[in-house]
CSV table of C-alpha atoms in Angstrom, one decimal:
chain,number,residue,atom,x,y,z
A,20,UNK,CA,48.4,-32.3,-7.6
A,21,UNK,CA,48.1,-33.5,-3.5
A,22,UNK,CA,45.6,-36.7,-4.4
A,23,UNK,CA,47.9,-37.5,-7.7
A,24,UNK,CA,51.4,-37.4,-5.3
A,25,UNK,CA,49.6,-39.4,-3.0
A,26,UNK,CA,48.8,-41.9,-5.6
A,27,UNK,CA,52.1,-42.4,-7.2
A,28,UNK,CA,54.1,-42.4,-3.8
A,29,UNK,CA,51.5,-45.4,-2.6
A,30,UNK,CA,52.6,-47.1,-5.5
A,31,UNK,CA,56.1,-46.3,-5.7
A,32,UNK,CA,56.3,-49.8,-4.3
A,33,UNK,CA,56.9,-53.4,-6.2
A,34,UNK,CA,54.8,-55.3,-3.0
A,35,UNK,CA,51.8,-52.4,-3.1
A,36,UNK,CA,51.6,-52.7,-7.2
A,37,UNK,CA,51.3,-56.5,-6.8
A,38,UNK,CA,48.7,-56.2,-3.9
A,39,UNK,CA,46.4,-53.5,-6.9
A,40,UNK,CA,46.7,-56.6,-9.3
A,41,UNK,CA,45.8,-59.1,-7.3
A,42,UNK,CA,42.9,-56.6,-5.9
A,43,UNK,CA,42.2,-56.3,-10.1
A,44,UNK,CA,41.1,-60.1,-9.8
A,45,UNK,CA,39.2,-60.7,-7.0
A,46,UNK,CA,38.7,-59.4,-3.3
A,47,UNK,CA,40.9,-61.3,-0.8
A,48,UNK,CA,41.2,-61.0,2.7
A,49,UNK,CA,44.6,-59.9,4.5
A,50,UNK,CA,45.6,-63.6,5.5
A,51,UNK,CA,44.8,-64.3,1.4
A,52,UNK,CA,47.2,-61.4,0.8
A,53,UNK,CA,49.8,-62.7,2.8
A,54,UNK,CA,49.5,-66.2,1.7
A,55,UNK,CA,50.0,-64.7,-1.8
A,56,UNK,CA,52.9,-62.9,-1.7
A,57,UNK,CA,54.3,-65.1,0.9
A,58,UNK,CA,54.9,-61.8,3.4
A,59,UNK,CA,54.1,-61.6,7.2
A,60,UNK,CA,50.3,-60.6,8.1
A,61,UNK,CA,51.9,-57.3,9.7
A,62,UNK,CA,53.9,-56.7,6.8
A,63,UNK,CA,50.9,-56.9,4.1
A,64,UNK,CA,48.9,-55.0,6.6
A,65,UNK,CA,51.0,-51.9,6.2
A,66,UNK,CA,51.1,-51.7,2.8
A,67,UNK,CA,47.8,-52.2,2.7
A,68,UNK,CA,47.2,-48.8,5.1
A,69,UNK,CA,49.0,-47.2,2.2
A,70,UNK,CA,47.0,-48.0,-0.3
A,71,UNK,CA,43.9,-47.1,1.6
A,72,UNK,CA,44.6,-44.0,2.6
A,73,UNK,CA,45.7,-43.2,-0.8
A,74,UNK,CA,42.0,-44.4,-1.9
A,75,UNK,CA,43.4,-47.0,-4.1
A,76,UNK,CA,42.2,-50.1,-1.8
A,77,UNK,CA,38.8,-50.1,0.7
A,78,UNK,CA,39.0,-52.4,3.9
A,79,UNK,CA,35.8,-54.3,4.6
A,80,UNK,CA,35.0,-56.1,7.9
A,81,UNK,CA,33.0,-59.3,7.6
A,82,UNK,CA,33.1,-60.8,11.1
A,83,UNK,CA,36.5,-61.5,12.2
A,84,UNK,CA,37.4,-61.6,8.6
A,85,UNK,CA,39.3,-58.3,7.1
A,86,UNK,CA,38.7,-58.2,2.9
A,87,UNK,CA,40.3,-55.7,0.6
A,88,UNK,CA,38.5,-54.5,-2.4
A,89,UNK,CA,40.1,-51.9,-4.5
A,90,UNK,CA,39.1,-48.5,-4.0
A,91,UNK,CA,36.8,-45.9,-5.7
A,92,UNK,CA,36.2,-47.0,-8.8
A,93,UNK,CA,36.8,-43.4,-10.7
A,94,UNK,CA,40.0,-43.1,-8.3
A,95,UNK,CA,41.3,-46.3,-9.6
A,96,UNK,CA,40.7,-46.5,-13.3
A,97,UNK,CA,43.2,-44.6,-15.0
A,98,UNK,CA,46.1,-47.1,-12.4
A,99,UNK,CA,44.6,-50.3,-13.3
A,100,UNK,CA,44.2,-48.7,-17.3
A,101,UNK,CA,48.5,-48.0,-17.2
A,102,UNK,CA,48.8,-51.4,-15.8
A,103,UNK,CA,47.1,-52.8,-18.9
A,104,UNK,CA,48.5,-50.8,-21.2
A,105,UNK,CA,52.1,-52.4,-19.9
A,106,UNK,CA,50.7,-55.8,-19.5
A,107,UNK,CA,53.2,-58.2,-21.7
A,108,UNK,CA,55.8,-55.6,-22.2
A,109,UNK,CA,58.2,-57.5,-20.3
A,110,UNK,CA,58.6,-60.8,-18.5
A,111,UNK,CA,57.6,-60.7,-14.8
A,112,UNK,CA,57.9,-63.7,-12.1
A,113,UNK,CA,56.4,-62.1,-9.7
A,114,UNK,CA,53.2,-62.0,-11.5
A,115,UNK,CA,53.6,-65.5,-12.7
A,116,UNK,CA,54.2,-66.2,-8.8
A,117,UNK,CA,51.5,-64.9,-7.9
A,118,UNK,CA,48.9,-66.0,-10.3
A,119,UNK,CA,50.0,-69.4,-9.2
A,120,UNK,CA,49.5,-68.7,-5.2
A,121,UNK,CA,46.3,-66.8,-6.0
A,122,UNK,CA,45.0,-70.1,-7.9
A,123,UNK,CA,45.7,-72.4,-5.0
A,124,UNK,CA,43.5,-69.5,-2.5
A,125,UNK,CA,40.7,-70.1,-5.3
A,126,UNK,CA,41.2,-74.1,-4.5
A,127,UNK,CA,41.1,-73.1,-1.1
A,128,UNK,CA,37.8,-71.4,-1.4
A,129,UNK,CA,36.4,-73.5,-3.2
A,130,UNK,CA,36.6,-76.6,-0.8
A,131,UNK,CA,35.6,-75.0,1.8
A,132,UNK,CA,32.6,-74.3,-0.2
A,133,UNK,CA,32.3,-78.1,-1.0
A,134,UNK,CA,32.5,-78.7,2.7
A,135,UNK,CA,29.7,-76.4,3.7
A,136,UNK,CA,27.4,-77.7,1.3
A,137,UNK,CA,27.6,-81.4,1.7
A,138,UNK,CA,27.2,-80.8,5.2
A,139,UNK,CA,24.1,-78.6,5.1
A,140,UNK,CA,22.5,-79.9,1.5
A,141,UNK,CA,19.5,-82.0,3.3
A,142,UNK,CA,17.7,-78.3,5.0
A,143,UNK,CA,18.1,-76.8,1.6
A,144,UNK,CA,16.7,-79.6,-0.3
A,145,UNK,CA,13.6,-80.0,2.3
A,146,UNK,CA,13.0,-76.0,1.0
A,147,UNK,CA,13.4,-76.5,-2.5
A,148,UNK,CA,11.4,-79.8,-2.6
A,149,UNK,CA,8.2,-77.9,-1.6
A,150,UNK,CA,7.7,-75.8,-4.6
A,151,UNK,CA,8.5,-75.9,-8.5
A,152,UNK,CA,11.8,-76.2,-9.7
A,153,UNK,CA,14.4,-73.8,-9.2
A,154,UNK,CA,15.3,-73.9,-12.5
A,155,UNK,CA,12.1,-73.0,-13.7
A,156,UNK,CA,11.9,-69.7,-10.8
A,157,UNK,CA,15.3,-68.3,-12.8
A,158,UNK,CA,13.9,-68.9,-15.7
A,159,UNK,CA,11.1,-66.9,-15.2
A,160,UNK,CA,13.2,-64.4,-13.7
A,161,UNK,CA,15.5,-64.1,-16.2
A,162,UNK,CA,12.1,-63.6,-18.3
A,163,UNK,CA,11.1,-61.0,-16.4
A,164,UNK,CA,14.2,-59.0,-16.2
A,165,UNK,CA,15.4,-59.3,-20.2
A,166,UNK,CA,18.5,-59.4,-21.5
A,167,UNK,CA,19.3,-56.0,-21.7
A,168,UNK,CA,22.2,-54.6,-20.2
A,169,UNK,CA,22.2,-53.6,-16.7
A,170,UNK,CA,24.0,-50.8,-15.0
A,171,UNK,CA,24.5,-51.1,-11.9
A,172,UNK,CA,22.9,-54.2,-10.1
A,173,UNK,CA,22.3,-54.8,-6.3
A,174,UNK,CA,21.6,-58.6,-5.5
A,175,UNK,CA,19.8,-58.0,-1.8
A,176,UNK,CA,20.5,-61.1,0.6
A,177,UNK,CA,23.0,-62.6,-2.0
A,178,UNK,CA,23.4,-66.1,0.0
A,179,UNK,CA,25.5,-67.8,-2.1
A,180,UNK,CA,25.8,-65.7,-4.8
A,181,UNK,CA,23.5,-67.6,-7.3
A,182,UNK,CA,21.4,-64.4,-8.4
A,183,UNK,CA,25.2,-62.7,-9.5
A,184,UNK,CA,25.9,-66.1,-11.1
A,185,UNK,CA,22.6,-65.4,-13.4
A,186,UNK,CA,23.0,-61.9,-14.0
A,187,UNK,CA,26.1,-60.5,-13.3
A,188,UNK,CA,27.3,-61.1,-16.5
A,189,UNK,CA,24.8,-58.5,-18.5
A,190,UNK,CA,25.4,-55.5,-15.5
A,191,UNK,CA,28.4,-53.1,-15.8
A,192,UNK,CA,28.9,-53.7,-11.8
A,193,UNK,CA,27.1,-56.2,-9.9
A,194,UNK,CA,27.1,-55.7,-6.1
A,195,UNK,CA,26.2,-58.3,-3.6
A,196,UNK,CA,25.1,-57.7,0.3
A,197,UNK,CA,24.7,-60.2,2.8
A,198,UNK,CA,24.6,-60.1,7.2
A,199,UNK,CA,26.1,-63.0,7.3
A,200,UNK,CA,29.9,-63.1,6.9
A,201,UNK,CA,30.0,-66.9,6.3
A,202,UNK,CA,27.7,-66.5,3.3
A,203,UNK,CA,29.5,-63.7,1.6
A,204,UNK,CA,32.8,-66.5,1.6
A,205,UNK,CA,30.9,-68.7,0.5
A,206,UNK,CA,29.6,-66.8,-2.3
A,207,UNK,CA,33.2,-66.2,-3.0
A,208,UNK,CA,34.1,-69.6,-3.7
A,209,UNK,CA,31.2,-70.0,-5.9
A,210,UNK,CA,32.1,-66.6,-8.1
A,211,UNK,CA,35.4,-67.7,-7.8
A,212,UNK,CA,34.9,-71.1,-9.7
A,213,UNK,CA,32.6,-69.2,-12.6
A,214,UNK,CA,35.5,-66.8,-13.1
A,215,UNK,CA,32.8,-63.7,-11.8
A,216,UNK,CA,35.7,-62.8,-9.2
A,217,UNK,CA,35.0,-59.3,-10.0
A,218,UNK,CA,31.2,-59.2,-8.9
A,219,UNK,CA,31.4,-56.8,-5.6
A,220,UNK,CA,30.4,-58.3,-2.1
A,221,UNK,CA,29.8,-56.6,0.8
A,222,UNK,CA,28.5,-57.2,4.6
A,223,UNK,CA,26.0,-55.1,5.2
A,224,UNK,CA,22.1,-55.5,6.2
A,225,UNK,CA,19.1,-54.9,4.2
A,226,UNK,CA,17.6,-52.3,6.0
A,227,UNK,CA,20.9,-50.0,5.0
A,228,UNK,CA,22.5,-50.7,1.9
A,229,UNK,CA,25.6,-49.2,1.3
A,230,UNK,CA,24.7,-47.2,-2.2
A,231,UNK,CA,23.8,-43.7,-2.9
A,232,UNK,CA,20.3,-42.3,-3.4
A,233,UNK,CA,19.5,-43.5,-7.4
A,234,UNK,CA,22.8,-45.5,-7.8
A,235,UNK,CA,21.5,-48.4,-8.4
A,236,UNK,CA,19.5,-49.6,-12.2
A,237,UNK,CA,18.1,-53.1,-10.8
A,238,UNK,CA,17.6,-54.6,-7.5
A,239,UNK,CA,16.8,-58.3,-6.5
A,240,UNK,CA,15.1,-59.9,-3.3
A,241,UNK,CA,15.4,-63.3,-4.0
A,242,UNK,CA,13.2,-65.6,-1.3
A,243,UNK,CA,14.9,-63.1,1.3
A,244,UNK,CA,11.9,-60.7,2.4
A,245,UNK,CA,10.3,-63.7,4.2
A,246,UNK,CA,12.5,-63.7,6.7
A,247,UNK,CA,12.6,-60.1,7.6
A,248,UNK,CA,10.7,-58.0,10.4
A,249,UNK,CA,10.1,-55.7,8.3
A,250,UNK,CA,9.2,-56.2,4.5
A,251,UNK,CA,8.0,-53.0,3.7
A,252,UNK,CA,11.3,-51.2,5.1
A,253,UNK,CA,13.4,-53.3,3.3
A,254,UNK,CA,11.6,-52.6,0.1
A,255,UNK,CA,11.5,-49.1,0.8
A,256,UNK,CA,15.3,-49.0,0.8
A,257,UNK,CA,15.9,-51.0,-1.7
A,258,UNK,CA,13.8,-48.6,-3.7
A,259,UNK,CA,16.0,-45.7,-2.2
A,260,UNK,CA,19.1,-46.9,-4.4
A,261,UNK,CA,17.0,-47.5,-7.3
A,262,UNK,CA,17.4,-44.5,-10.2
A,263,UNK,CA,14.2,-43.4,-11.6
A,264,UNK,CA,13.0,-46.1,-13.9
A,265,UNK,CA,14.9,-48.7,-12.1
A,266,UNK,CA,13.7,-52.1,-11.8
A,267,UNK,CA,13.1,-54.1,-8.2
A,268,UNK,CA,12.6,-57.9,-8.5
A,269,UNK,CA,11.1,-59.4,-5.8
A,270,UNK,CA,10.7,-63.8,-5.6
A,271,UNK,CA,9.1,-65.4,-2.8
A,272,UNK,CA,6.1,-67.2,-1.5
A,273,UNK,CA,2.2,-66.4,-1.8
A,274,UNK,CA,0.3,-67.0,1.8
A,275,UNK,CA,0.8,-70.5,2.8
A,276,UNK,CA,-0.2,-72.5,6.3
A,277,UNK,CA,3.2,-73.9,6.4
A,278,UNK,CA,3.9,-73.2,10.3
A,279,UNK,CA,6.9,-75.5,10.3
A,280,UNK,CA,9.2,-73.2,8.7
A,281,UNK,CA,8.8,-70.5,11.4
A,282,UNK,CA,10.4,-73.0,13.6
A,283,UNK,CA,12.7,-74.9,11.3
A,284,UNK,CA,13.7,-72.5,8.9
A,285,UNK,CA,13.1,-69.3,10.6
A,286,UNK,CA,10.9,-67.7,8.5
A,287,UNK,CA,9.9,-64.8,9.5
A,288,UNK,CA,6.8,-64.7,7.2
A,289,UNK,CA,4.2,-67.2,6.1
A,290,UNK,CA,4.1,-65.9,1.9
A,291,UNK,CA,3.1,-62.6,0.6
A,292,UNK,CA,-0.1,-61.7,-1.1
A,293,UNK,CA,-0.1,-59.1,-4.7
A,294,UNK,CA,-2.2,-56.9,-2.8
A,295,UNK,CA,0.2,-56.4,0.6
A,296,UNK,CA,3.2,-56.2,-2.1
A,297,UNK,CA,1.4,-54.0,-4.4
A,298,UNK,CA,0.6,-51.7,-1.4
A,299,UNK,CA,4.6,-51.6,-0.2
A,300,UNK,CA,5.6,-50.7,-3.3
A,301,UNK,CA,3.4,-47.6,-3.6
A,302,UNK,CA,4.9,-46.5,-0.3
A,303,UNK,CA,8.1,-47.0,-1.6
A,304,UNK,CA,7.6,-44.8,-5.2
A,305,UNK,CA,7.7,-48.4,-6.8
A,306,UNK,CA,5.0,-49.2,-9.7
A,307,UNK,CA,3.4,-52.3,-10.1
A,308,UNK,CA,4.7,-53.9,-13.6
A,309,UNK,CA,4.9,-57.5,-14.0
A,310,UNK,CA,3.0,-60.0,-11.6
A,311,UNK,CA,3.7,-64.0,-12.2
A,312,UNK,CA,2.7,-66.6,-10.5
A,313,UNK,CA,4.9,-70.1,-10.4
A,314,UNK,CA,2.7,-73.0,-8.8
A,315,UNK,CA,3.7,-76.7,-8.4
A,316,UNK,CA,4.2,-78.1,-4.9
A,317,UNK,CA,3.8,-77.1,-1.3
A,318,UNK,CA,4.4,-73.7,-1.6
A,319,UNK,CA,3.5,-71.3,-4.5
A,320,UNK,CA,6.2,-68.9,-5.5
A,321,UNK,CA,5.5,-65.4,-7.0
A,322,UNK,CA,7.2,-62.7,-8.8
A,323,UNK,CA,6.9,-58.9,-8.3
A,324,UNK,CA,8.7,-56.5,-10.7
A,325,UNK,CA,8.1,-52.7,-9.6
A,326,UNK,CA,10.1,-49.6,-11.4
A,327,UNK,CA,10.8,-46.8,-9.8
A,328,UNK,CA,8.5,-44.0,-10.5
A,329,UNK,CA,10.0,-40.7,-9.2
A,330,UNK,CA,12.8,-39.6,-6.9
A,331,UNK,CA,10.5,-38.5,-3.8
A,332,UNK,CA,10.0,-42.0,-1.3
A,333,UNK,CA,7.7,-42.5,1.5
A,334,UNK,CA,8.8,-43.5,5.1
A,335,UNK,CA,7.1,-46.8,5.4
A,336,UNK,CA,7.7,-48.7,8.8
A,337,UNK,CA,6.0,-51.4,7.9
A,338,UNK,CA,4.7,-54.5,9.7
């Protein structure tokens, strides 16, 4: 009876029911919020308190960015099922209001999106014109993975969201992580425009992904593990919040002598060969399943599907 009083005195409030529908479409930082409802930054921040400590809405840090996400899933399911079950019983301007507001943050968004990428489109085409198509490496991917439905899905390294663009659509919750804060709004913008607002993303780093042990039914590395220290960690804990059976895609390079993107494009490492991969992902409880090979260009890119095998994980501190 404590967590349900809680609950209904957190939303015995017309501003805190409009911040859980807005929360229902997308993730949207406290300045969003405000901008919104057209309330003062310290005003939306208290309700906002509410709501959290209630569990109905999470606070996430992403630089000097605050976003608000709602709360644990099982916590808020039955709210946001009454608030559909009401949906069109009655006229409401607020709602109207704030679809309105909430469609000129989206705008928002999305140019600064626009910006970003006209400004930084020649260092990504000087990566992607040294190996096959991209279009052909999702392909294959998508190919690789099916088109079955996916639990829970973990895009590792999101970037700009492209992997949730792909598959997001066939998981029952698709979660992205990225370091970098600037990436994760960018990937919002991007979400945003292909109406995937709900797709989860989170700041967090590779090395410590912020899922249970076996909560996860797919992960993806997409042309990420090249620029980490440590490959063979970061598999290992992606293979942590894997369930058993779970599937771990993994796309990058084979070995190449390309020594200009350790300087240029900080990469970390120079390609991957099966057998180093196939030798990681033993550590990690992972087995071998699917191996293709994608050449054309500069740089040959590969594809490494592993599935879980057991619950029990080596430590791997891999160099």
């Amino acid at each position: 009876m404590t967590l349900a009083l809680d609950i209904f005195r957190a939303l015995a409030d017309a501003t805190r029911l409009r911040i859980m529908a807005l929360l229902q479409s997308m993730e949207l930082s406290v300045g969003e919020l405000a901008q919104v409802l057209g309330q003062s930054q310290p005003r939306v921040s208290r309700h906002v308190k509410i709501l959290c400590d209630a569990g109905l809405a999470e606070r996430r840090k992403e630089g000097s960015w605050v976003f608000l996400a709602l709360g644990d899933r099982a916590l808020v399911a039955p709210v946001l099922a009454a608030f559909d079950s009401w949906a069109g019983r009655e006229s409401d301007h607020w709602a109207v209001a704030d679809a309105a507001r909430l469609a000129a943050v989206r705008a928002d968004r999305a140019a600064a999106a626009n910006a970003w990428f006209e400004a930084n489109a020649g260092e990504w085409d000087a990566i992607r014109s040294l190996h096959i198509a991209e279009s052909e490496v999702e392909a294959a991917m998508k190919r690789v993975l099916g088109d079955a439905t996916i639990g829970q899905l973990i895009d590792i390294g999101t970037g700009t969201g492209r992997m949730l663009e792909l598959f997001a659509p066939q998981a029952d919750h698709a979660l992205g992580i990225d370091r970098s804060s600037e990436m994760l709004r960018l990937a919002r913008a991007k979400l945003a425009e292909r109406g995937l607002d709900r797709a989860e993303l989170r700041q967090a780093d590779l090395y410590a992904l912020p899922l249970a042990d076996g909560q996860a039914e797919a992960a993806i590395l997409h042309h990420v593990l090249h620029f980490a220290q440590q490959p063979g960690a970061a598999i290992a804990e992606a293979a942590r919040v894997l369930s058993a059976g779970g599937r771990l895609l993994i796309v990058d390079f084979a070995p190449h002598d390309r020594e200009e993107l350790r300087a240029r494009d900080a990469h970390t490492r120079l390609g991957f060969s099966d057998e180093q991969m196939i030798g990681w992902f033993e550590l990690a409880g992972l087995a071998p399943v699917q191996i293709e090979t994608l050449e054309g260009g500069a740089l040959t890119v590969k594809l490494w599907l592993g599935r879980k095998t057991g619950d029990l994980l080596k430590q791997v501190m891999a160099a």
